[in-house]
Short mmCIF file of C-alpha atoms and ligand atoms in Angstrom, two decimals:
data_model
loop_
_atom_site.label_atom_id
_atom_site.label_comp_id
_atom_site.label_asym_id
_atom_site.label_seq_id
_atom_site.Cartn_x
_atom_site.Cartn_y
_atom_site.Cartn_z
CA MET A 1 0.00 0.00 0.00
CA PRO A 2 1.33 3.45 -0.87
CA THR A 3 2.04 5.59 2.15
CA VAL A 4 0.22 8.91 2.41
CA ALA A 5 2.50 11.74 3.48
CA ALA A 6 -0.25 14.08 4.69
CA GLY A 7 -3.50 13.68 6.61
CA PRO A 8 -6.90 13.64 4.82
CA GLU A 9 -7.54 17.34 5.56
CA ILE A 10 -4.34 18.36 3.79
CA GLU A 11 -4.98 15.96 0.93
CA ARG A 12 -8.43 17.53 0.53
CA LEU A 13 -6.87 21.01 0.43
CA ILE A 14 -4.48 19.88 -2.28
CA GLN A 15 -7.28 18.28 -4.31
CA LEU A 16 -9.37 21.48 -4.14
CA LEU A 17 -6.41 23.67 -5.10
CA ALA A 18 -5.67 21.37 -8.04
CA ARG A 19 -9.08 22.28 -9.49
CA LEU A 20 -8.03 25.91 -9.94
CA PRO A 21 -7.22 26.90 -13.53
CA GLY A 22 -3.50 26.80 -14.20
CA LEU A 23 -2.69 24.56 -11.23
CA GLY A 24 -1.89 20.87 -11.67
CA PRO A 25 -1.46 18.38 -8.80
CA ARG A 26 2.22 19.30 -8.42
CA SER A 27 1.72 23.07 -8.15
CA ALA A 28 -1.37 22.49 -5.97
CA ARG A 29 0.84 20.60 -3.56
CA ARG A 30 3.32 23.48 -3.56
CA ALA A 31 0.51 26.03 -3.05
CA ALA A 32 -0.92 23.99 -0.15
CA LEU A 33 2.46 23.86 1.52
CA PHE A 34 2.89 27.61 1.07
CA LEU A 35 -0.53 28.25 2.63
CA ILE A 36 0.22 25.98 5.56
CA LYS A 37 3.56 27.67 6.19
CA LYS A 38 1.95 31.13 5.96
CA ARG A 39 -1.11 30.15 7.95
CA GLU A 40 -1.59 33.49 9.75
CA LEU A 41 -0.28 35.81 7.03
CA VAL A 42 -1.96 34.31 3.93
CA MET A 43 -4.18 31.34 4.69
CA ALA A 44 -6.44 32.97 7.29
CA PRO A 45 -7.06 36.19 5.24
CA LEU A 46 -7.64 34.02 2.14
CA ALA A 47 -10.19 31.89 3.99
CA ALA A 48 -11.93 35.05 5.22
CA ALA A 49 -11.95 36.54 1.70
CA LEU A 50 -13.43 33.32 0.29
CA GLN A 51 -16.14 33.34 2.97
CA THR A 52 -17.01 36.97 2.16
CA ALA A 53 -17.13 36.09 -1.53
CA ILE A 54 -19.54 33.23 -0.85
CA GLU A 55 -21.83 35.51 1.18
CA LYS A 56 -21.72 38.75 -0.78
CA ILE A 57 -20.78 38.25 -4.43
CA ALA A 58 -23.66 38.55 -6.88
CA VAL A 59 -24.12 38.64 -10.63
CA CYS A 60 -25.41 42.01 -11.87
CA GLY A 61 -28.97 41.66 -13.13
CA ILE A 62 -28.36 44.28 -15.84
CA CYS A 63 -24.94 43.53 -17.33
CA GLY A 64 -23.80 40.17 -15.90
CA ASN A 65 -20.73 41.62 -14.17
CA ILE A 66 -19.67 40.13 -10.82
CA ASP A 67 -19.77 42.49 -7.84
CA THR A 68 -20.83 42.72 -4.20
CA GLN A 69 -23.84 44.79 -5.22
CA ASN A 70 -26.64 44.25 -7.73
CA PRO A 71 -26.87 46.28 -9.99
CA CYS A 72 -23.08 46.45 -10.09
CA ALA A 73 -20.86 49.49 -9.50
CA VAL A 74 -20.38 50.03 -13.26
CA CYS A 75 -24.13 50.02 -14.01
CA THR A 76 -24.89 52.43 -11.14
CA ASP A 77 -21.97 54.84 -11.79
CA PRO A 78 -23.53 58.12 -13.08
CA ARG A 79 -20.17 59.15 -14.62
CA ARG A 80 -20.31 56.26 -17.09
CA ASP A 81 -21.40 56.93 -20.65
CA ALA A 82 -24.74 55.13 -20.77
CA SER A 83 -25.05 55.57 -24.54
CA ALA A 84 -22.45 52.89 -25.34
CA ILE A 85 -22.51 49.22 -24.32
CA VAL A 86 -19.35 47.13 -24.65
CA VAL A 87 -20.24 43.48 -25.28
CA VAL A 88 -17.78 40.94 -23.85
CA ALA A 89 -17.85 37.16 -23.62
CA ASP A 90 -16.67 36.88 -20.06
CA VAL A 91 -16.18 38.89 -16.85
CA ALA A 92 -12.40 38.39 -17.33
CA ASP A 93 -12.66 40.40 -20.58
CA LEU A 94 -14.56 43.18 -18.77
CA TRP A 95 -11.82 43.30 -16.13
CA ALA A 96 -9.14 43.41 -18.85
CA LEU A 97 -10.80 46.43 -20.52
CA GLU A 98 -11.22 48.16 -17.15
CA ARG A 99 -7.54 47.57 -16.32
CA ALA A 100 -6.62 49.18 -19.64
CA HIS A 101 -8.87 52.21 -18.85
CA ALA A 102 -9.89 51.72 -22.46
CA ILE A 103 -13.43 53.07 -22.31
CA ASN A 104 -15.78 54.71 -19.82
CA ALA A 105 -18.95 52.99 -21.01
CA ARG A 106 -21.21 50.27 -19.68
CA TYR A 107 -20.88 46.56 -20.40
CA HIS A 108 -22.82 43.46 -21.27
CA VAL A 109 -21.37 40.06 -20.36
CA LEU A 110 -22.64 37.31 -22.67
CA GLY A 111 -21.43 34.41 -20.53
CA GLY A 112 -19.42 32.87 -23.39
CA THR A 113 -19.55 32.72 -27.17
CA LEU A 114 -21.66 30.65 -29.53
CA SER A 115 -19.98 27.29 -30.02
CA PRO A 116 -21.98 24.57 -31.79
CA LEU A 117 -19.20 22.02 -31.13
CA ASP A 118 -19.45 22.60 -27.36
CA GLY A 119 -23.24 22.75 -27.47
CA VAL A 120 -23.39 26.49 -26.65
CA GLY A 121 -26.36 28.07 -28.43
CA PRO A 122 -28.01 31.53 -28.22
CA ASP A 123 -30.20 30.40 -25.29
CA ASN A 124 -27.11 29.66 -23.20
CA LEU A 125 -25.95 33.28 -23.51
CA THR A 126 -27.50 36.59 -22.40
CA ILE A 127 -28.13 37.72 -25.99
CA ASP A 128 -31.86 38.41 -25.38
CA GLY A 129 -30.98 40.80 -22.55
CA LEU A 130 -28.49 42.61 -24.79
CA ILE A 131 -31.04 43.08 -27.59
CA LYS A 132 -33.51 44.53 -25.05
CA ARG A 133 -30.88 46.95 -23.73
CA ALA A 134 -29.93 47.98 -27.28
CA HIS A 135 -33.55 49.08 -27.89
CA ASP A 136 -33.36 51.61 -25.04
CA PRO A 137 -33.51 55.06 -26.72
CA SER A 138 -30.54 56.27 -24.63
CA VAL A 139 -28.24 53.61 -26.16
CA HIS A 140 -26.52 54.71 -29.40
CA GLU A 141 -23.62 52.31 -29.85
CA ILE A 142 -22.98 48.60 -29.29
CA ILE A 143 -19.26 47.80 -29.24
CA LEU A 144 -18.54 44.11 -29.86
CA ALA A 145 -15.36 43.37 -27.89
CA LEU A 146 -15.23 39.65 -28.64
CA ASN A 147 -12.31 37.34 -29.21
CA ALA A 148 -10.79 37.30 -32.71
CA THR A 149 -11.56 33.58 -32.94
CA VAL A 150 -14.03 31.74 -35.17
CA ASP A 151 -16.53 31.43 -32.27
CA GLY A 152 -16.03 35.07 -31.21
CA GLN A 153 -16.54 36.42 -34.69
CA SER A 154 -19.55 34.21 -35.51
CA THR A 155 -21.12 35.42 -32.25
CA ALA A 156 -20.45 39.02 -33.35
CA HIS A 157 -22.15 38.37 -36.72
CA TYR A 158 -25.13 36.69 -35.02
CA ILE A 159 -25.63 39.66 -32.67
CA THR A 160 -25.19 42.20 -35.50
CA ASP A 161 -28.00 40.48 -37.47
CA LEU A 162 -30.32 40.63 -34.44
CA LEU A 163 -29.58 44.35 -33.96
CA HIS A 164 -30.57 45.42 -37.48
CA ASP A 165 -33.85 47.02 -36.33
CA ALA A 166 -32.38 48.64 -33.21
CA ASN A 167 -31.42 52.28 -33.64
CA VAL A 168 -27.74 51.75 -32.74
CA LYS A 169 -24.36 51.87 -34.41
CA VAL A 170 -22.67 48.46 -34.14
CA THR A 171 -18.86 48.52 -34.00
CA ARG A 172 -16.19 45.94 -33.23
CA LEU A 173 -12.59 46.02 -32.02
CA ALA A 174 -9.92 46.57 -34.68
CA HIS A 175 -7.94 43.51 -35.75
CA GLY A 176 -4.29 43.94 -36.53
CA VAL A 177 -0.80 44.82 -35.39
CA PRO A 178 -0.42 44.75 -31.58
CA VAL A 179 1.15 47.77 -29.87
CA GLY A 180 4.92 47.21 -29.99
CA GLY A 181 4.48 44.41 -32.55
CA GLU A 182 6.90 43.73 -35.40
CA LEU A 183 5.39 42.87 -38.79
CA ASP A 184 7.93 40.13 -39.52
CA TYR A 185 6.72 38.15 -36.49
CA LEU A 186 2.98 38.36 -37.21
CA ASP A 187 1.02 35.49 -38.72
CA GLU A 188 -0.49 35.95 -42.19
CA GLY A 189 -4.08 36.14 -40.89
CA THR A 190 -3.24 39.03 -38.54
CA LEU A 191 -1.29 40.89 -41.24
CA ALA A 192 -4.13 40.50 -43.75
CA ALA A 193 -6.66 41.72 -41.12
CA ALA A 194 -4.41 44.71 -40.34
CA ILE A 195 -4.29 45.70 -44.00
CA ARG A 196 -8.08 45.38 -44.32
CA SER A 197 -8.63 47.43 -41.12
CA ARG A 198 -6.17 50.19 -42.13
CA THR A 199 -7.08 53.70 -40.98
CA PRO A 200 -6.20 57.21 -42.32
CA PHE A 201 -2.91 58.48 -40.90
ZN1 LIG B 301 -23.87 45.76 -14.09
#
C-alpha cells in the first residue's frame, strides 16, 4: 500500500487547489504547503476573503458583471457613458478592458460565445438581454469586444444580425498589429486583417 505523506484534511486542500485553472497536482501541492507555512499571514485572510465572496458576491442583473452589489458598481456609476454598451464574452474580458482604462462605457457580459461544437447556443448566452438593452432610446452604440476567434466572430455576426432594427451603431474592435508588434513576427491572418482594417494616418 502506498504511504500517504499528509492527513486527509491536507490531501483535501491539495485536491481542491488542483481544481483551480492553471494549477496541476504538483503546483497544488506546492501552493498547499505555502498556505500551511503562511497560515496566519496568507491562509487565514484568504479563507476570510473566500467566505465573504460566498456571502456577498452577486451577478449584476443588468450587465452580468460580478460584484458585491446588484446592480453592479459600473451600471450604477452616473459618470459612465450610458449611450455605449461594450459586449464581452466573459467577466475576465470586462476586467481586462477596465484595467486598460480603455473606455468609460457600460458593459454586457454574454457568458461565453456561440460554439456549436461545445453545445453552446443563443439560449445559453445573455443575448436576449443585450437586444432589449440595445432598444433603449438612450443607447446609441454597441461595441462588440469579442475574441478574434471563429466562435467570437460568428457570435459578433449573429448579434449584429439581431440588432438590425435597433437604432444603434454596431462597432467591433480593430484587428491587426499589436502595440509594440513587429510585422515580420505576425502570422499571415493578422497581417491581412491589419491591411483590411487600415485607418487614415
Ligand atoms: Zn452591471
